[in-house]
Amino acid sequence: MMTSDYGLETKFCRLGDEIAVTDGCRIEGYASLFGMADQGGDVVQTGAYRASLARLKAEGRAVKMLWQHDPAQPIGVWDEIAEDGRGLRVKGRILTEVEKGREAAALVAAGAIDGLSIGYRTVTAERNAKGQRLLREVELWEVSLVTFPMLPEARVGAKGDAPGATDPRELAALFEDARRMLAGRALRPSRRNP
């Protein structure tokens, strides 16, 4: 657990087997897993996000998608955030129309960035016999793409619709897209299906 300059705690989770990155900008998976101790000894309990998500919905507000927990660097939008029996499931879009979004999409696609992290305030927590902090209720503010996760049990899964090794034209087009993205130019429309 870390505390940011703007008073929020952060908790990291690697993009897991359930994470999918498609079209270079769509991302979905788990930002938090219930019942698993992270490297800081914190364990998020089932239902910890329920009240916060309900409050945000009632107020017409949304959880922000940030780059490395920097509130000055939004890189996309979370279209869906919900608890299920496993954790906090997120689905959203990295906005490649902004410079940091283009960089983030390229880094995620290349495997250089493979972490998600939540920014939150603790509402209710207690310690168990092992000294772990059990987070019963948290106020969720943001989910960031990050370099260093604290929940190592999850692994990077699918990276979208990469072409097969036997199709050199599609592979060349993919590399050209990446080159243009890194150069900050607009991408050509993709010929691949989502």
CSV table of C-alpha atoms in Angstrom, one decimal:
chain,number,residue,atom,x,y,z
A,1,MET,CA,0.0,0.0,0.0
A,2,MET,CA,1.2,3.5,-0.9
A,3,THR,CA,-0.3,6.9,-0.2
A,4,SER,CA,-0.4,9.4,-3.0
A,5,ASP,CA,0.2,13.2,-2.8
A,6,TYR,CA,-3.5,13.7,-2.9
A,7,GLY,CA,-4.3,11.5,0.1
A,8,LEU,CA,-5.4,8.3,-1.7
A,9,GLU,CA,-4.1,4.8,-0.9
A,10,THR,CA,-3.1,2.7,-3.8
A,11,LYS,CA,-3.1,-1.1,-4.4
A,12,PHE,CA,-1.6,-2.8,-7.3
A,13,CYS,CA,-2.7,-5.8,-9.3
A,14,ARG,CA,-0.9,-7.3,-12.4
A,15,LEU,CA,-3.0,-7.6,-15.5
A,16,GLY,CA,-4.2,-11.2,-15.1
A,17,ASP,CA,-5.0,-14.1,-17.3
A,18,GLU,CA,-8.5,-12.6,-17.5
A,19,ILE,CA,-7.2,-9.3,-18.9
A,20,ALA,CA,-7.7,-8.8,-22.6
A,21,VAL,CA,-6.3,-5.9,-24.7
A,22,THR,CA,-7.9,-5.6,-28.1
A,23,ASP,CA,-7.8,-3.1,-30.9
A,24,GLY,CA,-4.8,-1.6,-29.2
A,25,CYS,CA,-7.0,0.4,-26.8
A,26,ARG,CA,-9.7,-1.8,-25.2
A,27,ILE,CA,-8.8,-3.3,-21.9
A,28,GLU,CA,-10.7,-5.5,-19.5
A,29,GLY,CA,-9.9,-7.7,-16.5
A,30,TYR,CA,-9.6,-7.5,-12.7
A,31,ALA,CA,-8.2,-4.5,-11.0
A,32,SER,CA,-8.4,-6.2,-7.6
A,33,LEU,CA,-8.9,-9.7,-6.4
A,34,PHE,CA,-10.8,-10.6,-3.2
A,35,GLY,CA,-9.2,-12.6,-0.4
A,36,MET,CA,-5.6,-12.4,-1.6
A,37,ALA,CA,-2.9,-10.8,0.4
A,38,ASP,CA,-0.8,-8.3,-1.5
A,39,GLN,CA,2.9,-7.6,-0.9
A,40,GLY,CA,1.8,-5.0,1.7
A,41,GLY,CA,-0.2,-7.5,3.7
A,42,ASP,CA,-3.6,-6.0,2.8
A,43,VAL,CA,-6.5,-8.2,1.8
A,44,VAL,CA,-9.6,-6.7,0.0
A,45,GLN,CA,-12.8,-8.4,1.3
A,46,THR,CA,-15.7,-9.4,-0.9
A,47,GLY,CA,-18.1,-6.5,-1.2
A,48,ALA,CA,-15.5,-3.8,-0.3
A,49,TYR,CA,-16.4,-1.7,-3.4
A,50,ARG,CA,-20.2,-2.2,-3.4
A,51,ALA,CA,-21.2,1.0,-1.5
A,52,SER,CA,-18.7,3.2,-3.3
A,53,LEU,CA,-19.8,2.0,-6.8
A,54,ALA,CA,-23.4,2.5,-5.8
A,55,ARG,CA,-22.7,6.0,-4.6
A,56,LEU,CA,-20.7,7.0,-7.8
A,57,LYS,CA,-23.6,5.7,-9.9
A,58,ALA,CA,-26.2,7.6,-7.9
A,59,GLU,CA,-24.1,10.8,-8.3
A,60,GLY,CA,-23.5,10.3,-12.0
A,61,ARG,CA,-19.7,10.1,-11.5
A,62,ALA,CA,-17.2,7.6,-12.8
A,63,VAL,CA,-14.0,6.0,-11.6
A,64,LYS,CA,-11.1,7.6,-13.5
A,65,MET,CA,-8.5,5.7,-15.6
A,66,LEU,CA,-5.1,7.3,-14.9
A,67,TRP,CA,-1.5,6.7,-15.9
A,68,GLN,CA,0.6,5.7,-12.9
A,69,HIS,CA,-1.8,7.3,-10.4
A,70,ASP,CA,-1.1,10.8,-11.7
A,71,PRO,CA,-4.4,12.8,-11.5
A,72,ALA,CA,-3.0,15.2,-14.2
A,73,GLN,CA,-2.7,12.2,-16.7
A,74,PRO,CA,-6.1,10.6,-17.5
A,75,ILE,CA,-5.5,8.1,-20.3
A,76,GLY,CA,-8.9,6.7,-21.0
A,77,VAL,CA,-12.3,5.8,-19.6
A,78,TRP,CA,-13.7,2.8,-17.7
A,79,ASP,CA,-16.9,1.9,-19.3
A,80,GLU,CA,-17.8,-0.8,-16.8
A,81,ILE,CA,-16.7,-1.5,-13.2
A,82,ALA,CA,-18.4,-4.1,-11.1
A,83,GLU,CA,-17.7,-6.6,-8.3
A,84,ASP,CA,-18.2,-10.2,-9.0
A,85,GLY,CA,-17.3,-13.3,-6.8
A,86,ARG,CA,-13.6,-13.0,-7.7
A,87,GLY,CA,-12.9,-9.3,-7.5
A,88,LEU,CA,-13.3,-5.9,-9.1
A,89,ARG,CA,-13.8,-6.3,-12.8
A,90,VAL,CA,-13.0,-3.4,-15.1
A,91,LYS,CA,-13.6,-2.8,-18.8
A,92,GLY,CA,-12.6,0.4,-20.6
A,93,ARG,CA,-10.8,2.1,-23.4
A,94,ILE,CA,-7.4,3.7,-23.6
A,95,LEU,CA,-7.7,6.9,-25.5
A,96,THR,CA,-5.1,7.0,-28.2
A,97,GLU,CA,-6.1,10.5,-29.2
A,98,VAL,CA,-4.0,11.8,-26.2
A,99,GLU,CA,-0.2,11.4,-26.2
A,100,LYS,CA,0.0,9.4,-22.9
A,101,GLY,CA,-2.8,7.2,-24.1
A,102,ARG,CA,-0.9,6.3,-27.3
A,103,GLU,CA,2.2,5.6,-25.2
A,104,ALA,CA,0.2,3.5,-22.7
A,105,ALA,CA,-1.5,1.4,-25.5
A,106,ALA,CA,1.9,0.7,-27.1
A,107,LEU,CA,3.5,-0.2,-23.8
A,108,VAL,CA,0.7,-2.6,-22.8
A,109,ALA,CA,0.7,-4.2,-26.3
A,110,ALA,CA,4.4,-4.8,-26.0
A,111,GLY,CA,4.2,-6.2,-22.5
A,112,ALA,CA,6.3,-3.4,-20.9
A,113,ILE,CA,3.3,-2.4,-18.7
A,114,ASP,CA,1.3,-5.2,-17.2
A,115,GLY,CA,-0.2,-3.8,-14.0
A,116,LEU,CA,-3.4,-2.3,-12.8
A,117,SER,CA,-3.6,-0.4,-9.5
A,118,ILE,CA,-6.6,1.0,-7.6
A,119,GLY,CA,-6.6,4.4,-5.9
A,120,TYR,CA,-8.9,4.5,-2.9
A,121,ARG,CA,-9.6,5.7,0.7
A,122,THR,CA,-10.2,3.1,3.4
A,123,VAL,CA,-13.6,3.4,5.0
A,124,THR,CA,-13.6,0.3,7.2
A,125,ALA,CA,-10.7,-2.1,7.9
A,126,GLU,CA,-9.6,-4.4,10.7
A,127,ARG,CA,-6.5,-6.5,11.4
A,128,ASN,CA,-6.6,-10.3,11.5
A,129,ALA,CA,-4.5,-12.6,13.7
A,130,LYS,CA,-1.7,-12.6,11.0
A,131,GLY,CA,-1.5,-8.8,11.2
A,132,GLN,CA,-3.0,-8.4,7.8
A,133,ARG,CA,-5.3,-5.4,7.1
A,134,LEU,CA,-8.7,-6.6,6.0
A,135,LEU,CA,-10.3,-3.9,3.8
A,136,ARG,CA,-14.0,-4.3,4.4
A,137,GLU,CA,-15.1,-1.1,2.7
A,138,VAL,CA,-13.2,1.3,0.4
A,139,GLU,CA,-14.1,4.5,-1.5
A,140,LEU,CA,-12.8,3.8,-5.0
A,141,TRP,CA,-11.5,6.9,-6.9
A,142,GLU,CA,-9.4,5.6,-9.8
A,143,VAL,CA,-7.9,2.6,-11.5
A,144,SER,CA,-4.5,3.2,-13.1
A,145,LEU,CA,-2.2,1.4,-15.5
A,146,VAL,CA,1.1,1.0,-13.6
A,147,THR,CA,4.6,-0.4,-14.0
A,148,PHE,CA,4.9,-2.2,-10.6
A,149,PRO,CA,2.0,-4.3,-9.2
A,150,MET,CA,1.7,-5.5,-5.6
A,151,LEU,CA,-0.5,-8.6,-6.4
A,152,PRO,CA,1.9,-10.9,-8.2
A,153,GLU,CA,-0.5,-13.9,-8.5
A,154,ALA,CA,-2.2,-12.5,-11.7
A,155,ARG,CA,-0.4,-12.8,-15.1
A,156,VAL,CA,-0.8,-11.0,-18.4
A,157,GLY,CA,-3.1,-12.9,-20.8
A,158,ALA,CA,-4.3,-12.1,-24.3
A,159,LYS,CA,-2.9,-9.0,-26.0
A,160,GLY,CA,-5.7,-8.6,-28.6
A,161,ASP,CA,-5.9,-9.8,-32.1
A,162,ALA,CA,-2.2,-10.1,-33.1
A,163,PRO,CA,-1.7,-11.8,-36.4
A,164,GLY,CA,-0.4,-15.3,-36.8
A,165,ALA,CA,3.3,-15.9,-37.4
A,166,THR,CA,2.5,-17.2,-40.9
A,167,ASP,CA,1.0,-14.0,-42.2
A,168,PRO,CA,3.9,-11.6,-42.9
A,169,ARG,CA,1.7,-8.8,-44.4
A,170,GLU,CA,-0.4,-8.5,-41.3
A,171,LEU,CA,2.7,-8.7,-39.1
A,172,ALA,CA,4.3,-5.9,-41.2
A,173,ALA,CA,1.1,-3.8,-40.9
A,174,LEU,CA,1.1,-4.3,-37.1
A,175,PHE,CA,4.8,-3.2,-36.8
A,176,GLU,CA,4.0,-0.1,-39.0
A,177,ASP,CA,1.0,0.7,-36.7
A,178,ALA,CA,3.3,0.5,-33.7
A,179,ARG,CA,6.0,2.6,-35.3
A,180,ARG,CA,3.4,5.3,-36.2
A,181,MET,CA,2.0,5.2,-32.7
A,182,LEU,CA,5.4,5.7,-31.1
A,183,ALA,CA,6.1,8.5,-33.5
A,184,GLY,CA,2.8,10.2,-32.4
A,185,ARG,CA,1.1,10.0,-35.7
A,186,ALA,CA,-2.5,8.9,-36.2
A,187,LEU,CA,-3.0,5.2,-36.9
A,188,ARG,CA,-4.4,4.0,-40.2
A,189,PRO,CA,-7.8,2.2,-39.7
A,190,SER,CA,-7.2,-1.4,-38.8
A,191,ARG,CA,-8.2,-4.1,-41.3
A,192,ARG,CA,-8.5,-6.7,-38.6
A,193,ASN,CA,-11.8,-7.5,-36.9
A,194,PRO,CA,-12.3,-6.7,-33.2
